[in-house]
Amino acid sequence: MIRNLLRAVSGAIVAVCLIAGAAPAVAGSVQRDGFAYPQGQPIKIVVFRPDVRVGSLRVGGLDEPNADWTAAARTNIQTAMESSPQMREANLTFLGEFEGEQADVVNENRGLFEAVAGAMFQHVTMGDRLPTKLVASTDPNAKKQYRIDWSLGAQTDRLREVTGGDYALFFFTHDSYGDAGRKVAQLLMAGLFGAYVPAGVHIGYAAMIDLKTGDVVWFNTDLAMGGDPRDAEGAQKRVSQLLAGFPKPPVQPTAVQP
Amino acid sequence: MKKRNLLLAALVLASLPAAPALAGWKLVPHAKPIAVAKGTLTVTPDADWNRWSVRPIKKGEVWTLDGTGLNEVYFVSGLIVGETLYRDADKKNRPLPTLTKGMTLTDIPEFFESSNRIALNTSLFTVTGVEPAKMGERDAVKFNYEYAVEGSPLKRRGMAIGSLSGGVLYLISYTAPATHFYEQNRAKAEAIMASAHY
């Protein structure tokens, strides 16, 4: 039951985002300790199709998907990514859909990535630290440091074979706009008690995986993303936020065909 | 009018999602015997683990290494007749099965499976092997399982050991994504199960 609650990163993020309410925005970009691109050789970074979900949020917190909004946001975000100066500078390669066994490998890893991202969100971004990740220190006054060592395992080498990439970027965004009932509740609570009811959910995360080792080498989350991905301009803002802190490759990667 | 507004506001408040407080975690050091789930079930892990301060049920306890969605050990110590393996989330429409009088070791895998089918809201849950085992000096049953949940392409695997004494259940399960994580930490979970006694 517990793993069910925490299994899907979207569910966990939405839940925490809803209760985070008026709290300061939770966001952060972290890199794996010691991460550096290999020098003196071309590297290939591939981008999986962004996972985009848009819906409406009911007064009771029910998150209802909206297929039209999702389709529009998916197209806008993909377009914004392909035209993003940050992405073009890094010469990233966008992957299309896969079929057959290749699709199975990609889907399996997409699911695994969601689970890993959910754990990183909880234990890194939200600060719900795991004691076994604490870095031992002999200095009693030293600030506590925790290892960021999450990995999908070396099995991601199969993704390397499928995509030809050295690194892979995953993106996820989830927007849920408050419906009329929720907006009424928002006004009611503010008027009667001065209490804050969050109008909706606007979250996203991005991560880069080293496909040789499966290690998550960069992870970026924001619980209060700006930009409405249902329109082109908003999608550009969203993409820019998703890429905040992205470690820019030192050399131009070569093109990769899916 | 004011009374009606307050009533309406109370209804709105009640319908808002509950705040899932951030959990706290405590270190479980390796090589030291520890009683789990507020009962007599005792284990000695061969690696450091993290223990969740939130208990799924009064007689339950959760440990993990990297996050419960990646590797989770669930302990139940001293479940009695009429109690459920997990907390009932929707008792009215989808009640969890309760431990029943006269249950034997061979009934444990089915009890575990039916509980998880409801708790996880999935029909894709399969027990893949059942064999006799020991929990300390007591007779036990060990089994493997796998499942998937709707909307996720991720398959999960697990293994569990359960024992009954005087109709009281003691159980340990280990669950992880089938890809990478299950095998990576299986030996650590097996060490916990092999050390268990009550």
Tab-separated table of C-alpha atoms in Angstrom:
chain	number	residue	atom	x	y	z
A	1	MET	CA	0.000	0.000	0.000
A	2	ILE	CA	2.842	2.333	0.886
A	3	ARG	CA	4.670	1.648	-2.323
A	4	ASN	CA	1.414	2.196	-4.150
A	5	LEU	CA	1.185	5.671	-2.662
A	6	LEU	CA	4.699	6.542	-3.634
A	7	ARG	CA	5.049	4.533	-6.786
A	8	ALA	CA	4.209	7.141	-9.381
A	9	VAL	CA	6.156	10.314	-9.145
A	10	SER	CA	3.287	12.305	-10.494
A	11	GLY	CA	1.010	11.224	-7.714
A	12	ALA	CA	3.571	11.944	-5.059
A	13	ILE	CA	4.469	15.300	-6.504
A	14	VAL	CA	0.858	16.329	-6.909
A	15	ALA	CA	0.047	15.335	-3.340
A	16	VAL	CA	2.960	17.229	-1.867
A	17	CYS	CA	2.388	20.136	-4.196
A	18	LEU	CA	-1.206	20.418	-3.040
A	19	ILE	CA	-0.283	20.464	0.609
A	20	ALA	CA	2.715	22.658	-0.039
A	21	GLY	CA	0.140	25.262	-0.965
A	22	ALA	CA	1.396	28.688	-0.133
A	23	ALA	CA	4.784	27.455	1.014
A	24	PRO	CA	7.788	28.778	-0.863
A	25	ALA	CA	8.334	27.111	-4.209
A	26	VAL	CA	10.292	23.876	-3.985
A	27	ALA	CA	12.780	23.653	-6.780
A	28	GLY	CA	16.272	22.480	-7.280
A	29	SER	CA	18.825	21.301	-9.747
A	30	VAL	CA	21.368	18.772	-8.487
A	31	GLN	CA	24.274	16.963	-10.080
A	32	ARG	CA	25.738	13.646	-9.073
A	33	ASP	CA	28.870	14.123	-7.016
A	34	GLY	CA	31.952	14.139	-9.225
A	35	PHE	CA	30.021	14.188	-12.484
A	36	ALA	CA	31.908	15.539	-15.480
A	37	TYR	CA	31.522	14.878	-19.184
A	38	PRO	CA	34.384	12.885	-20.679
A	39	GLN	CA	36.903	15.184	-22.282
A	40	GLY	CA	38.356	15.033	-25.753
A	41	GLN	CA	35.695	12.886	-27.345
A	42	PRO	CA	32.317	13.555	-28.860
A	43	ILE	CA	29.371	12.678	-26.686
A	44	LYS	CA	25.871	11.914	-27.788
A	45	ILE	CA	22.863	13.076	-25.777
A	46	VAL	CA	19.461	11.794	-26.786
A	47	VAL	CA	16.103	13.162	-25.654
A	48	PHE	CA	13.124	10.911	-25.055
A	49	ARG	CA	9.670	12.191	-25.904
A	50	PRO	CA	8.598	14.394	-22.977
A	51	ASP	CA	5.947	12.918	-20.714
A	52	VAL	CA	3.282	15.644	-20.605
A	53	ARG	CA	0.029	15.526	-18.636
A	54	VAL	CA	-2.551	18.291	-18.378
A	55	GLY	CA	-5.910	18.198	-16.672
A	56	SER	CA	-8.259	19.961	-14.325
A	57	LEU	CA	-8.305	19.891	-10.555
A	58	ARG	CA	-11.596	19.428	-8.731
A	59	VAL	CA	-12.428	20.960	-5.390
A	60	GLY	CA	-11.806	17.668	-3.607
A	61	GLY	CA	-8.381	17.306	-5.180
A	62	LEU	CA	-9.435	14.897	-7.961
A	63	ASP	CA	-7.080	15.348	-10.879
A	64	GLU	CA	-9.008	14.795	-14.127
A	65	PRO	CA	-6.926	14.356	-17.306
A	66	ASN	CA	-7.845	16.449	-20.352
A	67	ALA	CA	-6.848	14.811	-23.636
A	68	ASP	CA	-7.095	17.977	-25.756
A	69	TRP	CA	-5.015	20.061	-23.362
A	70	THR	CA	-2.469	17.266	-23.048
A	71	ALA	CA	-2.131	16.909	-26.821
A	72	ALA	CA	-1.700	20.664	-27.259
A	73	ALA	CA	0.836	20.897	-24.441
A	74	ARG	CA	2.790	17.917	-25.745
A	75	THR	CA	3.103	19.492	-29.179
A	76	ASN	CA	3.999	22.904	-27.760
A	77	ILE	CA	6.640	21.552	-25.405
A	78	GLN	CA	8.209	19.388	-28.102
A	79	THR	CA	8.337	22.385	-30.443
A	80	ALA	CA	9.729	24.627	-27.709
A	81	MET	CA	12.419	22.091	-26.916
A	82	GLU	CA	13.487	21.709	-30.510
A	83	SER	CA	13.771	25.471	-30.919
A	84	SER	CA	15.248	26.179	-27.488
A	85	PRO	CA	18.627	27.969	-27.687
A	86	GLN	CA	19.874	25.862	-24.754
A	87	MET	CA	18.949	22.646	-26.509
A	88	ARG	CA	20.282	23.692	-29.899
A	89	GLU	CA	23.554	24.771	-28.361
A	90	ALA	CA	23.950	21.347	-26.827
A	91	ASN	CA	23.088	19.750	-30.165
A	92	LEU	CA	20.742	17.234	-28.610
A	93	THR	CA	19.045	14.537	-30.633
A	94	PHE	CA	15.298	14.096	-30.248
A	95	LEU	CA	14.030	10.550	-30.434
A	96	GLY	CA	10.784	9.477	-31.999
A	97	GLU	CA	8.595	6.546	-31.087
A	98	PHE	CA	10.033	3.028	-31.043
A	99	GLU	CA	8.449	-0.254	-32.054
A	100	GLY	CA	8.584	-3.887	-31.006
A	101	GLU	CA	11.349	-4.964	-28.626
A	102	GLN	CA	12.957	-1.533	-28.744
A	103	ALA	CA	9.723	0.032	-27.538
A	104	ASP	CA	9.609	-2.503	-24.684
A	105	VAL	CA	13.107	-1.548	-23.551
A	106	VAL	CA	12.306	2.161	-23.732
A	107	ASN	CA	8.983	1.796	-21.894
A	108	GLU	CA	10.515	-0.393	-19.217
A	109	ASN	CA	13.180	2.227	-18.567
A	110	ARG	CA	10.688	5.050	-18.700
A	111	GLY	CA	8.740	3.338	-15.913
A	112	LEU	CA	11.914	2.685	-13.931
A	113	PHE	CA	12.959	6.281	-14.352
A	114	GLU	CA	9.623	7.474	-12.956
A	115	ALA	CA	10.182	5.335	-9.866
A	116	VAL	CA	13.735	6.619	-9.420
A	117	ALA	CA	12.655	10.213	-10.000
A	118	GLY	CA	9.906	9.772	-7.408
A	119	ALA	CA	12.455	8.608	-4.849
A	120	MET	CA	14.832	11.465	-5.701
A	121	PHE	CA	12.009	13.961	-5.464
A	122	GLN	CA	11.071	12.765	-1.996
A	123	HIS	CA	14.535	12.199	-0.586
A	124	VAL	CA	16.502	14.956	-2.313
A	125	THR	CA	14.207	17.760	-3.441
A	126	MET	CA	11.776	17.581	-0.529
A	127	GLY	CA	14.575	16.910	1.958
A	128	ASP	CA	13.078	13.713	3.394
A	129	ARG	CA	16.586	12.391	3.890
A	130	LEU	CA	17.579	8.760	4.191
A	131	PRO	CA	20.184	8.211	6.936
A	132	THR	CA	22.059	5.593	4.905
A	133	LYS	CA	22.839	8.296	2.328
A	134	LEU	CA	24.573	10.477	4.934
A	135	VAL	CA	28.224	11.074	4.082
A	136	ALA	CA	30.348	10.189	7.102
A	137	SER	CA	32.335	13.064	8.537
A	138	THR	CA	34.790	13.303	11.410
A	139	ASP	CA	34.017	16.999	11.881
A	140	PRO	CA	31.083	17.345	14.313
A	141	ASN	CA	30.470	20.905	13.106
A	142	ALA	CA	30.414	19.991	9.424
A	143	LYS	CA	27.149	20.493	7.562
A	144	LYS	CA	25.437	17.202	6.883
A	145	GLN	CA	25.879	15.986	3.347
A	146	TYR	CA	23.986	13.224	1.645
A	147	ARG	CA	25.042	11.151	-1.320
A	148	ILE	CA	23.062	11.571	-4.522
A	149	ASP	CA	23.755	8.140	-5.911
A	150	TRP	CA	20.496	6.962	-7.475
A	151	SER	CA	20.914	4.813	-10.546
A	152	LEU	CA	18.850	2.801	-13.026
A	153	GLY	CA	21.689	0.282	-13.180
A	154	ALA	CA	23.959	-0.758	-15.985
A	155	GLN	CA	21.016	-2.388	-17.769
A	156	THR	CA	20.536	1.056	-19.390
A	157	ASP	CA	23.247	-0.123	-21.760
A	158	ARG	CA	20.310	-1.586	-23.699
A	159	LEU	CA	19.052	1.972	-24.189
A	160	ARG	CA	22.470	2.848	-25.495
A	161	GLU	CA	22.163	0.106	-28.087
A	162	VAL	CA	18.657	1.206	-29.027
A	163	THR	CA	19.385	4.928	-29.250
A	164	GLY	CA	23.125	5.187	-29.875
A	165	GLY	CA	23.343	7.800	-27.132
A	166	ASP	CA	25.846	8.145	-24.301
A	167	TYR	CA	23.407	10.099	-22.168
A	168	ALA	CA	19.615	10.335	-22.213
A	169	LEU	CA	17.385	13.184	-21.114
A	170	PHE	CA	13.948	12.532	-19.634
A	171	PHE	CA	11.331	15.248	-19.134
A	172	PHE	CA	8.055	15.215	-17.261
A	173	THR	CA	5.508	17.970	-16.713
A	174	HIS	CA	2.142	17.840	-15.007
A	175	ASP	CA	-0.353	20.704	-14.953
A	176	SER	CA	-3.757	20.610	-13.398
A	177	TYR	CA	-5.868	23.740	-13.570
A	178	GLY	CA	-8.445	24.434	-10.890
A	179	ASP	CA	-12.017	24.054	-12.150
A	180	ALA	CA	-14.822	26.499	-11.320
A	181	GLY	CA	-15.706	24.697	-8.092
A	182	ARG	CA	-12.143	24.850	-6.868
A	183	LYS	CA	-11.941	28.546	-7.655
A	184	VAL	CA	-15.094	29.143	-5.607
A	185	ALA	CA	-13.569	27.152	-2.743
A	186	GLN	CA	-10.416	29.213	-3.064
A	187	LEU	CA	-12.364	32.472	-2.690
A	188	LEU	CA	-14.508	31.065	0.093
A	189	MET	CA	-11.567	29.899	2.155
A	190	ALA	CA	-9.695	33.122	1.598
A	191	GLY	CA	-12.736	35.239	2.475
A	192	LEU	CA	-13.867	33.322	5.540
A	193	PHE	CA	-10.605	32.207	7.077
A	194	GLY	CA	-7.818	33.886	5.137
A	195	ALA	CA	-6.743	30.356	4.254
A	196	TYR	CA	-4.976	29.448	1.031
A	197	VAL	CA	-6.242	26.732	-1.274
A	198	PRO	CA	-3.829	26.101	-4.142
A	199	ALA	CA	-5.552	26.826	-7.446
A	200	GLY	CA	-3.813	24.063	-9.337
A	201	VAL	CA	-0.720	21.978	-9.886
A	202	HIS	CA	2.195	23.006	-12.102
A	203	ILE	CA	5.144	20.747	-11.647
A	204	GLY	CA	7.921	19.345	-13.731
A	205	TYR	CA	11.192	17.552	-13.613
A	206	ALA	CA	14.043	16.754	-15.929
A	207	ALA	CA	16.957	14.388	-15.586
A	208	MET	CA	19.936	13.079	-17.501
A	209	ILE	CA	21.039	9.444	-17.274
A	210	ASP	CA	24.501	8.110	-18.090
A	211	LEU	CA	23.541	5.160	-20.277
A	212	LYS	CA	26.759	3.244	-19.564
A	213	THR	CA	26.132	3.088	-15.834
A	214	GLY	CA	22.478	4.051	-15.455
A	215	ASP	CA	23.503	6.769	-12.991
A	216	VAL	CA	21.304	9.842	-12.693
A	217	VAL	CA	23.887	12.567	-13.285
A	218	TRP	CA	21.551	15.571	-13.289
A	219	PHE	CA	18.095	16.067	-11.773
A	220	ASN	CA	15.950	19.194	-11.800
A	221	THR	CA	12.553	19.636	-10.155
A	222	ASP	CA	10.197	22.552	-9.749
A	223	LEU	CA	6.890	22.343	-7.901
A	224	ALA	CA	5.683	25.713	-9.094
A	225	MET	CA	6.547	25.904	-12.758
A	226	GLY	CA	5.630	28.942	-14.753
A	227	GLY	CA	4.263	29.100	-18.264
A	228	ASP	CA	1.067	27.577	-19.538
A	229	PRO	CA	2.152	24.738	-21.845
A	230	ARG	CA	-1.191	24.838	-23.611
A	231	ASP	CA	0.128	27.807	-25.552
A	232	ALA	CA	3.404	28.175	-27.414
A	233	GLU	CA	4.773	31.063	-25.373
A	234	GLY	CA	4.037	29.348	-22.078
A	235	ALA	CA	5.676	26.164	-23.336
A	236	GLN	CA	8.887	28.079	-24.092
A	237	LYS	CA	9.001	29.377	-20.524
A	238	ARG	CA	8.347	25.902	-19.191
A	239	VAL	CA	11.159	24.372	-21.242
A	240	SER	CA	13.552	27.069	-20.094
A	241	GLN	CA	12.728	26.238	-16.454
A	242	LEU	CA	13.056	22.515	-17.033
A	243	LEU	CA	16.561	23.051	-18.370
A	244	ALA	CA	17.706	25.239	-15.465
A	245	GLY	CA	21.044	23.924	-14.258
A	246	PHE	CA	21.457	21.513	-17.180
A	247	PRO	CA	25.188	20.666	-17.412
A	248	LYS	CA	26.193	21.970	-20.793
A	249	PRO	CA	28.341	19.525	-22.739
A	250	PRO	CA	31.879	20.788	-23.460
A	251	VAL	CA	32.027	19.479	-26.986
A	252	GLN	CA	29.520	19.314	-29.790
A	253	PRO	CA	27.864	15.938	-29.825
A	254	THR	CA	27.411	14.217	-33.114
A	255	ALA	CA	24.014	13.554	-34.574
A	256	VAL	CA	22.320	10.309	-33.640
A	257	GLN	CA	19.528	8.615	-35.502
A	258	PRO	CA	16.898	6.791	-33.491
B	1	MET	CA	-26.421	32.824	6.892
B	2	LYS	CA	-23.141	32.981	8.772
B	3	LYS	CA	-23.782	29.507	10.163
B	4	ARG	CA	-24.465	28.203	6.679
B	5	ASN	CA	-21.253	29.731	5.373
B	6	LEU	CA	-19.268	28.135	8.149
B	7	LEU	CA	-20.869	24.798	7.420
B	8	LEU	CA	-20.045	25.175	3.746
B	9	ALA	CA	-16.471	26.127	4.557
B	10	ALA	CA	-16.149	23.128	6.847
B	11	LEU	CA	-17.374	20.879	4.047
B	12	VAL	CA	-14.844	22.390	1.663
B	13	LEU	CA	-12.085	21.913	4.211
B	14	ALA	CA	-13.103	18.341	4.772
B	15	SER	CA	-13.049	17.616	1.070
B	16	LEU	CA	-9.569	19.008	0.506
B	17	PRO	CA	-6.817	16.428	0.236
B	18	ALA	CA	-5.235	15.444	3.493
B	19	ALA	CA	-1.700	16.598	4.049
B	20	PRO	CA	0.700	13.655	3.719
B	21	ALA	CA	3.298	14.738	6.235
B	22	LEU	CA	6.846	14.120	5.166
B	23	ALA	CA	8.084	10.938	6.674
B	24	GLY	CA	11.001	10.635	9.012
B	25	TRP	CA	13.623	7.956	8.673
B	26	LYS	CA	15.864	6.305	11.259
B	27	LEU	CA	19.007	4.363	10.613
B	28	VAL	CA	18.870	0.632	11.208
B	29	PRO	CA	22.493	-0.395	11.703
B	30	HIS	CA	23.729	-3.679	10.298
B	31	ALA	CA	24.709	-6.682	12.394
B	32	LYS	CA	22.554	-5.679	15.375
B	33	PRO	CA	19.395	-7.613	16.247
B	34	ILE	CA	16.320	-5.407	16.234
B	35	ALA	CA	12.675	-6.044	17.082
B	36	VAL	CA	10.397	-4.804	14.309
B	37	ALA	CA	6.795	-3.669	13.973
B	38	LYS	CA	6.378	-3.216	17.705
B	39	GLY	CA	6.251	-6.949	18.214
B	40	THR	CA	8.368	-9.953	18.966
B	41	LEU	CA	9.586	-10.461	15.403
B	42	THR	CA	13.347	-9.834	15.483
B	43	VAL	CA	15.818	-9.599	12.592
B	44	THR	CA	19.514	-8.894	12.131
B	45	PRO	CA	20.234	-7.107	8.825
B	46	ASP	CA	23.628	-7.522	7.165
B	47	ALA	CA	23.526	-3.970	5.781
B	48	ASP	CA	22.364	-0.590	7.036
B	49	TRP	CA	18.709	0.158	6.233
B	50	ASN	CA	16.328	3.086	6.736
B	51	ARG	CA	13.254	2.611	8.903
B	52	TRP	CA	10.154	4.695	8.204
B	53	SER	CA	8.550	6.463	11.157
B	54	VAL	CA	5.158	6.051	9.495
B	55	ARG	CA	3.545	2.685	10.141
B	56	PRO	CA	1.103	1.345	7.508
B	57	ILE	CA	-0.674	-0.466	10.343
B	58	LYS	CA	0.019	-0.600	14.077
B	59	LYS	CA	1.747	-3.955	13.684
B	60	GLY	CA	3.607	-3.043	10.491
B	61	GLU	CA	6.926	-1.410	9.653
B	62	VAL	CA	8.668	-0.361	6.439
B	63	TRP	CA	12.364	-0.311	5.618
B	64	THR	CA	14.069	0.875	2.450
B	65	LEU	CA	17.494	1.580	0.978
B	66	ASP	CA	16.757	4.094	-1.779
B	67	GLY	CA	13.034	4.818	-1.449
B	68	THR	CA	9.998	2.601	-0.979
B	69	GLY	CA	9.250	2.595	-4.700
B	70	LEU	CA	12.710	1.125	-5.376
B	71	ASN	CA	13.265	-1.335	-2.551
B	72	GLU	CA	10.848	-1.957	0.282
B	73	VAL	CA	10.871	-4.452	3.103
B	74	TYR	CA	7.564	-4.707	4.950
B	75	PHE	CA	7.314	-6.364	8.333
B	76	VAL	CA	4.164	-7.518	10.075
B	77	SER	CA	4.496	-8.807	13.618
B	78	GLY	CA	1.665	-10.426	15.503
B	79	LEU	CA	-1.349	-9.901	13.243
B	80	ILE	CA	-4.404	-11.475	14.843
B	81	VAL	CA	-7.756	-12.753	13.571
B	82	GLY	CA	-9.863	-9.931	12.159
B	83	GLU	CA	-6.914	-7.671	11.316
B	84	THR	CA	-5.771	-6.650	7.824
B	85	LEU	CA	-2.308	-6.714	6.283
B	86	TYR	CA	-2.529	-3.033	5.285
B	87	ARG	CA	-4.662	-0.092	6.273
B	88	ASP	CA	-8.155	-0.231	4.752
B	89	ALA	CA	-8.310	2.675	2.302
B	90	ASP	CA	-11.869	2.057	1.127
B	91	LYS	CA	-13.442	-0.258	3.653
B	92	LYS	CA	-16.962	0.318	2.397
B	93	ASN	CA	-16.442	-0.516	-1.260
B	94	ARG	CA	-13.207	-2.489	-1.395
B	95	PRO	CA	-12.458	-3.969	2.031
B	96	LEU	CA	-9.174	-5.730	2.567
B	97	PRO	CA	-9.346	-9.382	3.608
B	98	THR	CA	-8.854	-10.062	7.282
B	99	LEU	CA	-6.862	-12.801	8.920
B	100	THR	CA	-9.308	-15.591	9.631
B	101	LYS	CA	-9.497	-18.255	12.299
B	102	GLY	CA	-8.103	-21.581	11.212
B	103	MET	CA	-5.800	-20.122	8.588
B	104	THR	CA	-2.787	-22.340	7.851
B	105	LEU	CA	0.651	-21.699	6.355
B	106	THR	CA	-0.559	-22.620	2.889
B	107	ASP	CA	-3.224	-19.904	3.113
B	108	ILE	CA	-0.659	-17.133	3.655
B	109	PRO	CA	0.321	-16.634	-0.029
B	110	GLU	CA	-3.347	-16.277	-1.023
B	111	PHE	CA	-4.010	-13.883	1.878
B	112	PHE	CA	-1.006	-11.820	0.782
B	113	GLU	CA	-2.067	-11.897	-2.878
B	114	SER	CA	-5.678	-10.917	-2.269
B	115	SER	CA	-4.623	-8.148	0.124
B	116	ASN	CA	-2.214	-6.717	-2.441
B	117	ARG	CA	-4.655	-6.979	-5.332
B	118	ILE	CA	-6.973	-4.674	-3.407
B	119	ALA	CA	-4.344	-2.420	-1.831
B	120	LEU	CA	-2.611	-1.890	-5.188
B	121	ASN	CA	-5.850	-1.864	-7.168
B	122	THR	CA	-4.486	-4.324	-9.704
B	123	SER	CA	-5.589	-7.605	-11.185
B	124	LEU	CA	-2.063	-8.277	-12.440
B	125	PHE	CA	-0.671	-9.874	-9.301
B	126	THR	CA	0.720	-13.399	-9.451
B	127	VAL	CA	2.324	-15.631	-6.870
B	128	THR	CA	5.044	-17.470	-8.765
B	129	GLY	CA	6.335	-20.040	-6.323
B	130	VAL	CA	5.531	-21.413	-2.881
B	131	GLU	CA	7.828	-23.551	-0.746
B	132	PRO	CA	8.173	-24.576	2.885
B	133	ALA	CA	10.665	-22.574	4.942
B	134	LYS	CA	11.670	-21.725	8.484
B	135	MET	CA	11.360	-18.499	10.422
B	136	GLY	CA	13.841	-19.135	13.193
B	137	GLU	CA	12.786	-22.545	14.455
B	138	ARG	CA	9.154	-22.132	13.444
B	139	ASP	CA	7.574	-23.511	10.315
B	140	ALA	CA	7.021	-20.932	7.634
B	141	VAL	CA	6.139	-20.552	3.969
B	142	LYS	CA	8.192	-18.677	1.421
B	143	PHE	CA	6.894	-17.443	-1.920
B	144	ASN	CA	7.702	-15.141	-4.810
B	145	TYR	CA	5.378	-12.777	-6.580
B	146	GLU	CA	5.226	-10.258	-9.390
B	147	TYR	CA	2.784	-7.549	-10.368
B	148	ALA	CA	2.133	-4.440	-12.403
B	149	VAL	CA	-0.284	-1.622	-11.783
B	150	GLU	CA	-2.479	0.192	-14.253
B	151	GLY	CA	-0.847	3.153	-15.944
B	152	SER	CA	2.730	2.116	-15.281
B	153	PRO	CA	4.930	0.063	-17.607
B	154	LEU	CA	7.038	-0.980	-14.639
B	155	LYS	CA	6.907	-4.601	-13.506
B	156	ARG	CA	7.652	-5.376	-9.888
B	157	ARG	CA	8.896	-8.517	-8.231
B	158	GLY	CA	8.933	-9.631	-4.671
B	159	MET	CA	9.448	-12.430	-2.207
B	160	ALA	CA	7.940	-13.014	1.178
B	161	ILE	CA	8.112	-15.333	4.145
B	162	GLY	CA	5.230	-15.875	6.523
B	163	SER	CA	4.679	-17.884	9.670
B	164	LEU	CA	1.714	-18.583	11.928
B	165	SER	CA	1.770	-19.397	15.596
B	166	GLY	CA	-1.485	-19.890	17.444
B	167	GLY	CA	-3.298	-18.172	14.597
B	168	VAL	CA	-1.050	-15.089	14.829
B	169	LEU	CA	0.758	-14.013	11.654
B	170	TYR	CA	4.383	-12.919	11.251
B	171	LEU	CA	5.407	-11.830	7.751
B	172	ILE	CA	8.274	-10.171	5.904
B	173	SER	CA	8.047	-9.123	2.246
B	174	TYR	CA	10.561	-7.563	-0.114
B	175	THR	CA	9.362	-5.705	-3.224
B	176	ALA	CA	11.324	-3.890	-5.932
B	177	PRO	CA	11.123	-3.041	-9.638
B	178	ALA	CA	11.929	-6.187	-11.628
B	179	THR	CA	14.406	-4.190	-13.668
B	180	HIS	CA	17.736	-3.699	-11.881
B	181	PHE	CA	16.540	-3.098	-8.301
B	182	TYR	CA	15.105	-6.514	-7.402
B	183	GLU	CA	18.313	-8.417	-8.045
B	184	GLN	CA	20.537	-5.630	-6.787
B	185	ASN	CA	19.191	-5.855	-3.234
B	186	ARG	CA	17.750	-9.378	-3.118
B	187	ALA	CA	20.634	-10.780	-1.051
B	188	LYS	CA	20.198	-8.076	1.598
B	189	ALA	CA	16.490	-8.863	1.869
B	190	GLU	CA	17.215	-12.597	2.038
B	191	ALA	CA	19.658	-11.957	4.877
B	192	ILE	CA	16.916	-10.205	6.833
B	193	MET	CA	14.477	-13.067	6.222
B	194	ALA	CA	17.067	-15.705	7.106
B	195	SER	CA	17.772	-13.978	10.438
B	196	ALA	CA	14.110	-13.578	11.416
B	197	HIS	CA	12.681	-15.218	14.508
B	198	TYR	CA	9.896	-14.557	16.989
